[in-house]
Coordinates of C-alpha atoms in Angstrom, one line a residue:
X758 CA 33.3 15.7 -1.4
X759 CA 31.1 13.0 -2.0
X760 CA 31.2 9.9 0.4
X761 CA 32.4 6.5 -1.0
X762 CA 29.3 4.2 -1.9
X763 CA 28.5 1.9 1.4
X764 CA 27.5 -1.4 0.3
X765 CA 26.7 -2.3 3.9
X766 CA 24.1 0.0 3.8
X767 CA 22.4 -1.3 0.8
X768 CA 22.3 -4.6 2.7
X769 CA 20.7 -2.9 5.8
X770 CA 18.2 -1.7 3.3
X771 CA 17.7 -5.2 2.5
X772 CA 17.3 -6.0 6.5
X773 CA 14.5 -3.4 6.6
X774 CA 12.5 -4.4 3.6
X775 CA 12.6 -8.0 3.9
X776 CA 11.0 -8.4 7.4
X777 CA 8.2 -5.8 6.3
X778 CA 7.6 -8.2 3.1
X779 CA 7.6 -11.4 5.1
X780 CA 5.5 -10.0 8.1
X781 CA 3.1 -8.5 5.4
X782 CA 2.9 -12.1 3.5
X783 CA 2.1 -13.7 6.9
X784 CA 5.3 -15.6 7.1
X785 CA 5.6 -17.4 10.6
X786 CA 8.8 -16.1 12.7
X787 CA 8.5 -12.5 11.5
X788 CA 5.6 -11.0 13.7
X789 CA 7.6 -8.1 14.1
X790 CA 8.5 -7.3 10.8
X791 CA 7.1 -4.0 11.1
X792 CA 10.1 -2.4 12.5
X793 CA 11.7 -2.5 9.1
X794 CA 9.9 1.0 8.5
X795 CA 11.8 2.3 11.4
X796 CA 15.3 1.2 10.2
X797 CA 14.4 2.9 6.9
X798 CA 13.3 6.1 8.7
X799 CA 17.0 5.8 10.2
X800 CA 18.6 5.3 7.1
X801 CA 17.0 8.0 5.5
X802 CA 17.7 10.5 8.2
X803 CA 21.5 9.6 8.1
X804 CA 22.5 9.6 4.6
X805 CA 19.9 12.7 3.8
X806 CA 21.4 14.5 6.6
X807 CA 24.8 13.8 5.6
X808 CA 24.4 15.3 2.3
X809 CA 22.4 18.5 3.5
X810 CA 25.0 19.1 6.2
X811 CA 27.9 18.7 3.9
X812 CA 26.3 21.1 1.1
X813 CA 25.3 23.8 4.1
X814 CA 28.9 23.5 5.8
X815 CA 30.4 24.3 1.9
X816 CA 28.1 27.1 1.0
X817 CA 26.5 25.5 -1.7
X818 CA 23.5 23.9 -0.5
X819 CA 20.2 24.8 -2.8
X820 CA 16.5 23.9 -1.4
X821 CA 15.6 23.7 -5.4
X822 CA 18.4 21.4 -5.9
X823 CA 17.5 19.3 -2.5
X824 CA 13.9 18.6 -3.8
X825 CA 14.8 17.8 -7.5
X826 CA 16.7 15.1 -6.0
X827 CA 13.9 14.1 -3.8
X828 CA 11.4 14.1 -6.9
X829 CA 13.9 12.3 -8.9
X830 CA 14.3 9.3 -6.2
X831 CA 10.7 9.2 -5.2
X832 CA 8.3 10.4 -7.6
X833 CA 8.6 8.2 -11.0
X834 CA 7.9 4.8 -9.3
X835 CA 5.6 6.2 -6.9
X836 CA 3.3 7.7 -9.6
X837 CA 3.3 4.4 -11.5
X838 CA 2.5 2.5 -8.5
X839 CA -0.5 4.7 -7.6
X840 CA -1.7 4.7 -11.4
X841 CA -1.7 1.0 -11.5
X842 CA -3.5 0.9 -8.2
X843 CA -6.4 3.3 -9.4
X844 CA -6.7 1.2 -12.7
X845 CA -6.9 -2.1 -10.5
X846 CA -9.2 -1.2 -8.0
X847 CA -11.7 0.4 -10.4
X848 CA -11.9 -2.9 -11.8
X849 CA -11.8 -5.1 -9.1
X850 CA -13.4 -3.3 -5.9
X851 CA -16.9 -3.6 -4.7
X852 CA -19.0 -0.6 -3.6
X853 CA -18.1 -0.1 0.0
X854 CA -14.3 -0.5 -0.9
X855 CA -13.7 1.6 -3.6
X856 CA -14.7 4.7 -2.3
X857 CA -11.6 4.9 -0.2
X858 CA -9.1 4.3 -2.9
X859 CA -9.3 7.8 -4.7
X860 CA -9.1 9.4 -1.6
X861 CA -6.1 7.6 -0.4
X862 CA -4.5 8.4 -3.9
X863 CA -4.9 11.7 -3.7
X864 CA -3.7 11.5 -0.4
X865 CA -0.4 9.8 -1.2
X866 CA 0.0 12.1 -4.5
X867 CA 0.3 15.3 -2.1
X868 CA 2.5 13.3 0.5
X869 CA -0.2 13.6 3.4
X870 CA -1.3 9.9 3.2
X871 CA -0.4 9.5 6.9
X872 CA -2.6 12.1 7.8
X873 CA -5.5 10.6 5.9
X874 CA -5.1 7.2 7.4
X875 CA -4.9 8.5 10.6
X876 CA -8.2 10.3 10.4
X877 CA -9.9 7.2 8.3
X878 CA -10.2 4.9 11.4
X879 CA -13.3 3.0 13.1
X880 CA -15.4 0.1 12.3
X881 CA -16.3 1.1 8.9
X882 CA -13.6 2.7 7.5
X883 CA -12.4 -0.4 6.1
X884 CA -9.4 -2.3 7.3
X885 CA -5.8 -2.6 5.9
X886 CA -6.9 -5.6 3.8
X887 CA -8.9 -3.1 1.7
X888 CA -5.9 -0.4 1.5
X889 CA -3.4 -0.5 -1.2
X890 CA -1.7 2.5 -0.5
X891 CA -1.7 2.1 3.2
X892 CA 2.4 1.6 2.8
X893 CA 2.8 5.3 1.5
X894 CA 2.2 6.7 5.1
X895 CA 5.8 6.6 5.7
X896 CA 6.6 8.2 2.7
X897 CA 4.2 11.4 3.9
X898 CA 5.8 11.1 7.0
X899 CA 9.7 11.4 5.5
X900 CA 8.8 14.2 3.0
X901 CA 6.9 16.1 5.7
X902 CA 10.3 15.9 7.5
X903 CA 11.9 17.2 4.7
X904 CA 9.8 20.1 4.1
X905 CA 11.4 21.7 7.4
X906 CA 14.7 19.9 8.4
X907 CA 16.9 21.2 5.4
X908 CA 15.6 24.8 6.3
X909 CA 16.3 24.1 10.0
X910 CA 20.2 23.0 9.1
X911 CA 20.3 26.2 7.0
X912 CA 19.3 28.8 10.0
X913 CA 21.5 26.8 12.4
X914 CA 24.8 26.9 10.1
X915 CA 25.5 30.3 11.5
X916 CA 25.9 29.2 15.0
X917 CA 28.4 26.6 14.7
X918 CA 28.1 22.6 14.5
X919 CA 27.9 22.1 18.3
X920 CA 24.5 24.3 18.6
X921 CA 23.3 22.7 15.4
X922 CA 23.9 19.0 16.7
X923 CA 22.4 20.4 20.3
X924 CA 19.1 21.6 18.9
X925 CA 18.6 18.5 16.5
X926 CA 19.0 16.4 19.5
X927 CA 16.8 18.3 21.9
X928 CA 14.3 18.2 19.1
X929 CA 14.6 14.5 18.9
X930 CA 14.3 14.1 22.6
X931 CA 11.1 16.1 22.5
X932 CA 9.8 13.6 19.8
X933 CA 11.1 10.6 21.3
X934 CA 9.4 11.4 24.9
X935 CA 6.0 12.4 23.1
X936 CA 6.2 8.9 21.6
X937 CA 6.7 7.2 24.6
X938 CA 4.2 9.1 26.5
X939 CA 1.6 8.2 23.7
X940 CA 2.7 4.4 23.4
X941 CA -0.7 3.5 24.7
X942 CA -2.8 5.8 22.1
X943 CA -5.3 3.9 20.4
X944 CA -6.0 6.7 17.6
X945 CA -3.3 6.2 15.5
X946 CA -1.5 9.5 16.1
X947 CA 1.7 7.9 17.6
X948 CA 2.1 5.6 14.6
X949 CA 1.0 7.8 11.5
X950 CA 2.3 11.1 12.4
X951 CA 5.3 13.0 12.1
X952 CA 5.8 14.4 16.0
X953 CA 6.1 11.1 17.4
X954 CA 8.2 9.4 14.4
X955 CA 10.7 12.4 13.8
X956 CA 13.2 10.9 16.5
X957 CA 13.7 8.2 14.0
X958 CA 15.0 10.3 11.4
X959 CA 16.4 12.6 13.6
X960 CA 18.7 9.3 15.2
X961 CA 19.7 8.7 11.8
X962 CA 20.8 12.6 11.8
X963 CA 22.7 12.8 14.6
X964 CA 24.9 10.3 13.4
X965 CA 25.6 12.1 10.1
X966 CA 26.2 15.3 12.2
X967 CA 29.0 13.5 14.1
X968 CA 27.3 13.4 17.4
X969 CA 28.7 10.2 18.2
X970 CA 32.2 9.8 18.4
X971 CA 34.1 7.4 15.8
X972 CA 34.7 3.6 17.6
X973 CA 38.5 3.3 17.1
X974 CA 38.8 0.0 18.7
X975 CA 38.2 -3.1 16.2
X976 CA 36.8 -5.4 18.9
X977 CA 34.5 -2.7 20.2
X978 CA 32.9 -1.6 16.3
X979 CA 32.3 -5.8 16.1
X980 CA 30.5 -5.9 19.2
X981 CA 28.5 -2.9 18.6
X982 CA 27.9 -4.0 15.0
X983 CA 26.7 -7.5 16.1
X984 CA 24.8 -5.9 19.0
X985 CA 22.9 -3.9 16.4
X986 CA 22.0 -7.0 14.4
X987 CA 21.1 -8.8 17.4
X988 CA 18.7 -5.8 18.3
X989 CA 16.8 -5.7 15.3
X990 CA 16.4 -9.4 14.9
X991 CA 15.1 -9.6 18.2
X992 CA 12.5 -7.3 17.7
X993 CA 11.5 -8.9 14.4
X994 CA 11.5 -12.3 15.9
X995 CA 9.8 -11.2 19.2
X996 CA 7.3 -8.4 18.5
X997 CA 3.7 -8.9 17.2
X998 CA 0.5 -7.0 16.8
X999 CA 0.0 -6.7 20.4
X1000 CA 3.5 -5.0 20.9
X1001 CA 3.1 -1.4 22.2
X1002 CA 4.6 0.3 19.2
X1003 CA 6.0 2.7 18.7
X1004 CA 7.3 4.0 22.1
X1005 CA 10.0 2.2 24.2
X1006 CA 9.7 -1.0 21.8
X1007 CA 10.9 1.1 18.9
X1008 CA 14.4 2.1 20.7
X1009 CA 15.7 -1.7 19.5
X1010 CA 15.2 -1.3 15.8
X1011 CA 16.0 2.4 16.0
X1012 CA 19.2 1.8 18.1
X1013 CA 20.0 -1.5 16.0
X1014 CA 20.3 0.5 12.8
X1015 CA 22.3 3.3 14.5
X1016 CA 24.9 0.6 15.7
X1017 CA 25.0 -0.9 12.0
X1018 CA 25.3 2.6 10.6
X1019 CA 28.3 3.7 13.0
X1020 CA 30.1 0.5 13.7
X1021 CA 29.5 -1.9 10.5
X1022 CA 32.3 -0.5 8.4
X1023 CA 35.2 -2.8 8.3
X1024 CA 33.7 -5.3 10.7
X1025 CA 32.3 -9.1 9.8
X1026 CA 28.7 -7.7 10.2
X1027 CA 29.2 -5.1 7.7
X1028 CA 30.6 -7.4 5.4
X1029 CA 28.1 -9.9 6.0
X1030 CA 25.4 -6.9 4.9
X1031 CA 27.6 -6.1 1.9
X1032 CA 27.0 -9.7 0.4
X1033 CA 25.8 -9.6 -3.2
X1034 CA 22.1 -10.8 -2.5
X1035 CA 21.7 -8.3 0.1
X1036 CA 23.0 -5.7 -1.8
X1037 CA 20.7 -6.5 -4.7
X1038 CA 17.6 -6.5 -2.6
X1039 CA 18.8 -3.3 -1.0
X1040 CA 19.1 -1.7 -4.1
X1041 CA 15.5 -2.6 -5.4
X1042 CA 14.0 -2.1 -1.8
X1043 CA 12.6 1.4 -2.3
X1044 CA 10.2 -0.4 -5.5
X1045 CA 9.7 -3.7 -3.5
X1046 CA 8.3 -1.4 -0.6
X1047 CA 6.0 0.3 -2.9
X1048 CA 4.6 -2.5 -5.0
X1049 CA 4.6 -5.5 -2.4
X1050 CA 1.8 -4.6 -0.5
X1051 CA -0.9 -3.7 -3.5
X1052 CA 0.1 -7.1 -4.8
X1053 CA -0.7 -8.5 -1.4
X1054 CA -3.8 -6.7 -0.8
X1055 CA -5.2 -7.3 -4.6
X1056 CA -4.5 -10.8 -4.2
X1057 CA -6.4 -11.4 -0.8
X1058 CA -9.1 -9.5 -2.1
X1059 CA -9.7 -11.1 -5.0
X1060 CA -9.3 -14.7 -3.3
X1061 CA -10.5 -13.8 0.0
X1062 CA -8.3 -15.6 2.0
X1063 CA -5.0 -14.5 3.5
X1064 CA -1.8 -15.3 1.6
X1065 CA -0.4 -19.1 2.5
X1066 CA 1.2 -21.8 0.3
X1067 CA 2.0 -21.4 -3.3
X1068 CA -0.3 -18.5 -3.2
X1069 CA 1.9 -16.6 -1.0
X1070 CA 5.3 -18.0 -3.1
X1071 CA 3.8 -16.6 -6.2
X1072 CA 3.1 -13.3 -4.7
X1073 CA 6.5 -12.8 -2.9
X1074 CA 8.2 -13.7 -6.3
X1075 CA 5.9 -11.1 -8.2
X1076 CA 6.8 -8.7 -5.6
X1077 CA 10.6 -9.1 -6.7
X1078 CA 10.3 -9.3 -10.0
X1079 CA 8.3 -6.2 -10.2
X1080 CA 10.4 -4.2 -8.0
X1081 CA 13.2 -5.2 -10.1
X1082 CA 11.3 -3.9 -13.2
X1083 CA 10.6 -0.8 -11.6
X1084 CA 14.0 -0.2 -10.4
X1085 CA 15.5 -1.1 -13.7
X1086 CA 13.1 0.8 -16.1
X1087 CA 11.6 3.5 -14.2
X1088 CA 14.3 4.1 -11.2
X1089 CA 17.2 3.8 -12.7
X1090 CA 16.7 6.0 -16.2
X1091 CA 15.1 8.9 -13.8
X1092 CA 18.2 8.8 -11.9
X1093 CA 20.2 9.7 -14.9
X1094 CA 20.6 13.6 -14.7
X1095 CA 22.2 13.3 -18.3
X1096 CA 18.8 11.6 -19.9
X1097 CA 16.5 13.4 -17.4
X1098 CA 17.7 16.9 -16.4
X1099 CA 16.2 19.1 -13.6
X1100 CA 13.7 20.8 -15.5
X1101 CA 12.6 17.6 -17.0
X1102 CA 12.2 16.2 -13.4
X1103 CA 10.0 19.3 -12.4
X1104 CA 7.8 19.1 -15.3
X1105 CA 7.4 15.2 -15.0
X1106 CA 6.7 15.7 -11.2
X1107 CA 3.8 18.4 -11.9
X1108 CA 2.5 16.7 -14.8
X1109 CA 2.3 13.4 -12.6
X1110 CA 1.0 14.9 -9.8
X1111 CA -2.0 16.7 -11.9
X1112 CA -2.6 13.4 -13.7
X1113 CA -3.2 11.4 -10.4
X1114 CA -5.4 14.3 -8.7
X1115 CA -7.4 14.5 -11.8
X1116 CA -7.8 10.8 -11.9
X1117 CA -8.3 10.6 -8.3
X1118 CA -10.8 13.1 -8.3
X1119 CA -12.9 11.8 -11.4
X1120 CA -13.1 8.1 -9.6
X1121 CA -14.0 10.0 -6.4
X1122 CA -17.1 11.6 -8.3
X1123 CA -18.1 8.4 -9.4
X1124 CA -18.6 7.3 -5.7
X1125 CA -19.2 3.7 -5.4
X1126 CA -19.9 3.2 -9.2
X1127 CA -22.4 0.4 -8.7
X1128 CA -23.2 -0.1 -12.4
X1129 CA -20.2 -2.0 -12.8
X1130 CA -21.8 -4.8 -10.8
X1131 CA -24.8 -7.1 -11.6
X1132 CA -27.8 -6.9 -9.1
X1133 CA -27.3 -10.0 -7.5
X1134 CA -23.4 -8.9 -6.4
X1135 CA -24.8 -5.4 -5.2
X1136 CA -27.5 -7.5 -3.1
X1137 CA -25.0 -9.1 -1.3
X1138 CA -22.4 -6.5 -0.8
X1139 CA -25.5 -4.4 0.7
X1140 CA -25.6 -6.9 3.6
X1141 CA -22.5 -4.6 5.0
X1142 CA -25.4 -1.7 5.9
X1143 CA -27.2 -4.4 7.5
X1144 CA -26.1 -2.9 11.0
X1145 CA -28.1 -1.5 14.0
X1146 CA -29.5 1.8 13.1
X1147 CA -28.5 2.8 16.7
X1148 CA -24.9 1.9 16.4
X1149 CA -23.2 5.1 15.9
X1150 CA -25.5 6.7 18.6
X1151 CA -25.3 4.0 21.0
X1152 CA -22.0 2.1 20.8
X1153 CA -18.9 3.1 22.8
X1154 CA -21.0 5.6 24.7
X1155 CA -19.0 5.3 27.8
X1156 CA -15.6 6.3 25.7
X1157 CA -17.6 9.5 24.4
X1158 CA -19.1 10.4 27.7
X1159 CA -22.4 9.9 26.5
X1160 CA -25.4 8.5 28.4
X1161 CA -26.0 4.9 27.6
X1162 CA -28.8 4.1 25.0
X1163 CA -32.5 2.9 26.1
X1164 CA -33.7 0.8 23.6
X1165 CA -37.1 -0.7 22.9
X1166 CA -40.7 1.0 24.5
X1167 CA -40.7 4.0 26.0
X1168 CA -40.7 2.5 29.7
X1169 CA -38.2 2.2 32.6
X1170 CA -35.7 -0.6 31.2
X1171 CA -35.4 -4.2 33.0
X1172 CA -32.5 -5.5 31.2
X1173 CA -29.1 -4.6 30.0
X1174 CA -26.9 -5.8 27.2
X1175 CA -23.6 -5.6 28.3
X1176 CA -20.8 -6.3 25.8
X1177 CA -18.3 -5.3 23.3
X1178 CA -18.8 -4.3 19.4
X1179 CA -20.6 -7.8 19.3
X1180 CA -23.2 -7.0 21.1
X1181 CA -24.7 -3.9 19.0
X1182 CA -26.8 -5.6 16.6
X1183 CA -27.9 -8.4 19.2
X1184 CA -28.9 -5.5 21.3
X1185 CA -31.3 -4.0 18.5
X1186 CA -32.7 -7.3 17.9
X1187 CA -33.6 -7.7 21.8
X1188 CA -34.8 -4.4 21.6
X1189 CA -37.5 -5.4 19.1
X1190 CA -38.6 -8.4 21.0
X1191 CA -38.6 -5.9 23.8
X1192 CA -40.6 -3.3 22.3
X1193 CA -43.0 -5.7 21.0
X1194 CA -43.8 -6.6 24.6
X1195 CA -44.0 -3.1 25.9
X1196 CA -40.4 -3.4 27.5
X1197 CA -37.0 -1.9 27.0
X1198 CA -33.1 -2.5 27.6
X1199 CA -30.2 -0.4 28.2
X1200 CA -27.2 -1.0 25.5
X1201 CA -23.7 -0.6 27.3
X1202 CA -21.1 -1.5 24.5
X1203 CA -17.5 -0.9 24.5
X1204 CA -15.3 -1.5 21.4
X1205 CA -12.7 -4.3 22.0
X1206 CA -13.9 -4.5 25.6
X1207 CA -15.3 -7.6 26.8
X1208 CA -17.9 -7.4 29.9
X1209 CA -15.5 -9.2 32.3
X1210 CA -14.5 -7.3 35.7
X1211 CA -10.8 -7.2 36.0
X1212 CA -9.9 -7.2 32.3
X1213 CA -7.1 -5.0 31.5
X1214 CA -7.1 -3.9 27.6
X1215 CA -4.5 -1.7 25.8
X1216 CA -7.2 1.3 26.5
X1217 CA -7.4 1.6 30.5
X1218 CA -10.9 3.1 29.6
X1219 CA -12.1 -0.3 29.3
X1220 CA -11.8 -1.5 33.1
X1221 CA -13.5 1.9 33.8
X1222 CA -16.2 1.1 31.6
X1223 CA -16.7 -2.3 32.9
X1224 CA -16.8 -0.8 36.6
X1225 CA -19.3 1.7 35.5
X1226 CA -21.7 -1.0 34.1
X1227 CA -21.6 -2.9 36.9
X1228 CA -22.3 -0.3 39.4
X1229 CA -25.0 0.6 36.8
X1230 CA -26.4 -2.7 37.5
X1231 CA -26.1 -2.6 41.4
X1232 CA -27.7 0.6 41.6
X1233 CA -30.6 -0.1 39.6
X1234 CA -32.9 -3.3 41.2
X1235 CA -35.3 -2.9 38.0
X1236 CA -32.3 -4.3 35.8
X1237 CA -33.5 -8.4 36.5
X1238 CA -32.1 -9.6 33.6
X1239 CA -28.2 -9.0 32.0
X1240 CA -27.2 -10.1 28.8
X1241 CA -23.2 -10.5 28.0
X1242 CA -22.0 -10.8 24.5
X1243 CA -18.4 -10.5 23.4
X1244 CA -16.0 -11.7 20.7
X1245 CA -15.3 -14.5 22.6
X1246 CA -14.2 -16.9 20.0
X1247 CA -11.4 -14.2 19.1
X1248 CA -8.7 -16.8 20.2
X1249 CA -7.4 -14.8 23.1
X1250 CA -10.5 -14.9 25.2
X1251 CA -10.5 -18.4 25.8
X1252 CA -7.1 -18.3 28.4
X1253 CA -8.0 -20.2 31.5
X1254 CA -7.4 -17.0 33.2
X1255 CA -9.6 -14.8 31.3
X1256 CA -12.5 -17.6 31.4
X1257 CA -11.8 -17.6 35.4
X1258 CA -12.7 -13.6 35.3
X1259 CA -15.4 -14.0 33.2
X1260 CA -16.8 -16.7 35.5
X1261 CA -16.3 -14.2 38.4
X1262 CA -18.2 -11.6 36.6
X1263 CA -21.0 -13.9 36.3
X1264 CA -21.2 -14.8 39.9
X1265 CA -21.0 -11.2 41.0
X1266 CA -24.2 -10.5 38.9
X1267 CA -26.0 -13.5 40.3
X1268 CA -24.8 -12.3 43.8
X1269 CA -26.9 -9.1 43.1
X1270 CA -29.8 -11.5 42.6
X1271 CA -30.1 -10.7 38.6
X1272 CA -30.4 -13.2 35.8
X1273 CA -28.0 -13.7 33.5
X1274 CA -28.0 -14.4 29.8
X1275 CA -24.7 -15.3 28.2
X1276 CA -24.7 -15.1 24.7
X1277 CA -21.9 -17.5 23.5
X1278 CA -19.5 -17.3 20.9
X1279 CA -19.9 -16.3 17.2
X1280 CA -18.3 -18.0 14.9
X1281 CA -15.3 -16.3 13.2
X1282 CA -15.1 -16.2 9.4
X1283 CA -11.6 -16.1 7.7
X1284 CA -13.2 -13.7 5.0
X1285 CA -15.3 -10.8 5.2
X1286 CA -18.8 -12.2 4.5
X1287 CA -20.6 -9.8 2.2
X1288 CA -17.5 -9.3 0.2
X1289 CA -17.0 -13.0 -0.4
X1290 CA -20.9 -13.6 -1.2
X1291 CA -20.6 -10.5 -3.7
X1292 CA -17.8 -12.4 -5.1
X1293 CA -19.4 -16.0 -5.1
X1294 CA -22.3 -14.0 -7.1
X1295 CA -20.1 -12.5 -9.4
X1296 CA -19.0 -16.0 -10.4
X1297 CA -22.4 -17.1 -10.3
X1298 CA -21.3 -19.6 -7.4
X1299 CA -23.8 -18.3 -4.7
X1300 CA -24.7 -21.7 -4.0
X1301 CA -21.7 -22.9 -2.9
X1302 CA -21.2 -20.4 0.0
X1303 CA -20.0 -22.0 3.2
X1304 CA -18.5 -20.6 6.1
X1305 CA -15.7 -21.8 8.5
X1306 CA -15.9 -25.3 10.0
X1307 CA -17.4 -26.1 13.3
X1308 CA -14.5 -27.7 14.4
X1309 CA -12.4 -24.9 14.1
X1310 CA -14.7 -22.5 16.1
X1311 CA -15.0 -25.1 18.9
X1312 CA -11.2 -25.3 19.3
X1313 CA -11.2 -21.6 19.9
X1314 CA -13.8 -21.9 22.9
X1315 CA -12.8 -25.2 24.4
X1316 CA -12.4 -23.5 28.1
X1317 CA -15.3 -21.5 27.8
X1318 CA -17.7 -24.4 26.6
X1319 CA -16.5 -26.4 29.6
X1320 CA -18.0 -24.0 32.1
X1321 CA -21.4 -23.7 30.1
X1322 CA -23.0 -26.8 31.8
X1323 CA -22.0 -25.4 35.5
X1324 CA -23.2 -22.2 34.5
X1325 CA -26.8 -23.2 33.1
X1326 CA -27.0 -25.5 36.3
X1327 CA -26.6 -22.4 38.4
X1328 CA -29.4 -20.8 36.5
X1329 CA -27.6 -18.9 34.0
X1330 CA -29.5 -18.7 30.5
X1331 CA -26.9 -19.8 27.2
X1332 CA -27.9 -18.7 23.9
X1333 CA -25.4 -20.2 21.8
X1334 CA -24.9 -19.1 18.2
X1335 CA -22.6 -21.9 17.4
X1336 CA -25.6 -24.0 17.8
X1337 CA -27.9 -22.0 15.8
X1338 CA -25.7 -20.8 12.9
X1339 CA -23.5 -24.4 12.2
X1340 CA -24.6 -27.7 11.4
X1341 CA -22.3 -30.8 12.5
X1342 CA -19.6 -29.8 9.9
X1343 CA -19.9 -25.8 8.9
X1344 CA -21.2 -22.7 9.9
X1345 CA -23.9 -20.7 7.6
X1346 CA -22.7 -16.8 6.2
X1347 CA -26.2 -16.5 4.7
X1348 CA -29.6 -17.3 4.8
X1349 CA -32.4 -16.9 2.5
X1350 CA -30.5 -14.6 0.5
X1351 CA -29.1 -12.6 3.5
X1352 CA -25.7 -12.3 4.6
X1353 CA -25.6 -13.1 8.4
X1354 CA -22.5 -10.7 9.1
X1355 CA -21.6 -7.4 8.1
X1356 CA -17.7 -8.1 8.0
X1357 CA -15.9 -11.2 9.0
X1358 CA -17.0 -11.6 12.7
X1359 CA -19.8 -9.3 13.4
X1360 CA -23.3 -10.6 12.9
X1361 CA -25.4 -8.6 10.7
X1362 CA -28.6 -7.5 12.0
X1363 CA -30.3 -10.5 10.1
X1364 CA -27.2 -12.9 11.9
X1365 CA -28.2 -11.6 15.2
X1366 CA -31.9 -12.4 14.4
X1367 CA -30.9 -15.7 13.3
X1368 CA -29.2 -16.3 16.8
X1369 CA -32.0 -14.7 19.2
X1370 CA -34.8 -16.2 17.4

């Protein structure tokens, strides 16, 4: 028997998609909006498990029918969105950005995009801002889950409902345990892959299997439902990009969604969720999830700026409009089994997947497709490759268990550059100068790990890498000069407590009798510099290129700059990139036709040379 449609679940879908939409659009107050995906997982587990379990118990479950329903629900809107992304990217994306699009389109079509985005990590993989299909990772997780889960329920049918619920609960607990154990994972495994996400779908499944008893008392249902809303709202408002997620923090939105699915019917919270505006957004939530992210990504790519002001409002409105059109003219017709019988759905799915795979492979064969652009555009985008030739070999040596690189002349090093990724190109330029003088230096650079003793990063290996660097200094009296370089202007490193630790680190190095050379803050830009310059060149506006205002940079290093004078008085040498790259008003992003950065805040070799002199 089919259960009556619950409008409050449509409202819960709205409660899932709206925070995601507003988070991606950089709307203040929604820093934890990404938890909407977790709510979707719980809803999916609840609804789909209910359908499977009822059909299995009634002896009428069919895998063929199940996948026909999944294709009918998922594939039409997804295929259209991927097709649009391929077309827009082929027109808009520059070499270096385009190559990843057909790969991700192929992965999204085959429902393995979570695996692709998990492996597509690192400095040169491109950020989320150039991945218009990034949102499909969650669809891949779901479809991978639904490959095995229906079969599991079929196999467990002969053992009774208690055994079935017990096995599902055990798998869910194992997945949750793994998720918590890996919550400090920095590889993306915990975020993207099914083993650490399955528990969220299984949480909804356990509700559908009747593991949680019905709540009889009205006041208790009210309390549970409103507690669920508070849990979700708290996560949306209080979490941010620095929250360890998923892991323990994911329990709040998951339990909140469970509380609403289980306790909302017949309550004031349930009636609130069933209000027409929320139901309307809930109905288009799938298409809204699919389309909002490409619209944001392409807009930000074309403008070289994050969404704000009128542009943000326009993109949000366009997302809602496109989502409604997709729901009305794509989703709805395909869900009508009278108009689209099962055989038609399977034929469409096969044809759509074949077409998307063929187009993706064809675009992949084109590579960067530079012939689309004029030489002046290509000259600017080539700045992305103006990196240290030793970056891959030498950077993150501690994390890889490798011996730190010695750069320069083939002699015993008398200097060390100790820093995060901002130090790599600086080390290369310093090594060029050292080689010319018959000297050499050691490069010890570690990603997202400033050379500050006592600094605790998300990755605990950072502290160990810094201790190892300092012990190497102490153990080698020939290392007379120590260069310190980091992303000092990232907004977090001007905290007084952090600056105090840097002060103590400098004092500790000087106590060993070594000269300290502090390479100050590199002005971060609000855009990818080579891409921005290429866009300007495409519009024949390269002469108007300018970077961030100097005042904005200075505001990020107030506490750091306050100690410069004292450090210099103590004998510390200061190399100030702000002074060398900025005039009184703005900071430069190119010189002599060469980009000074290879992304938004890492200096290119040309930029490092401009700083070192």
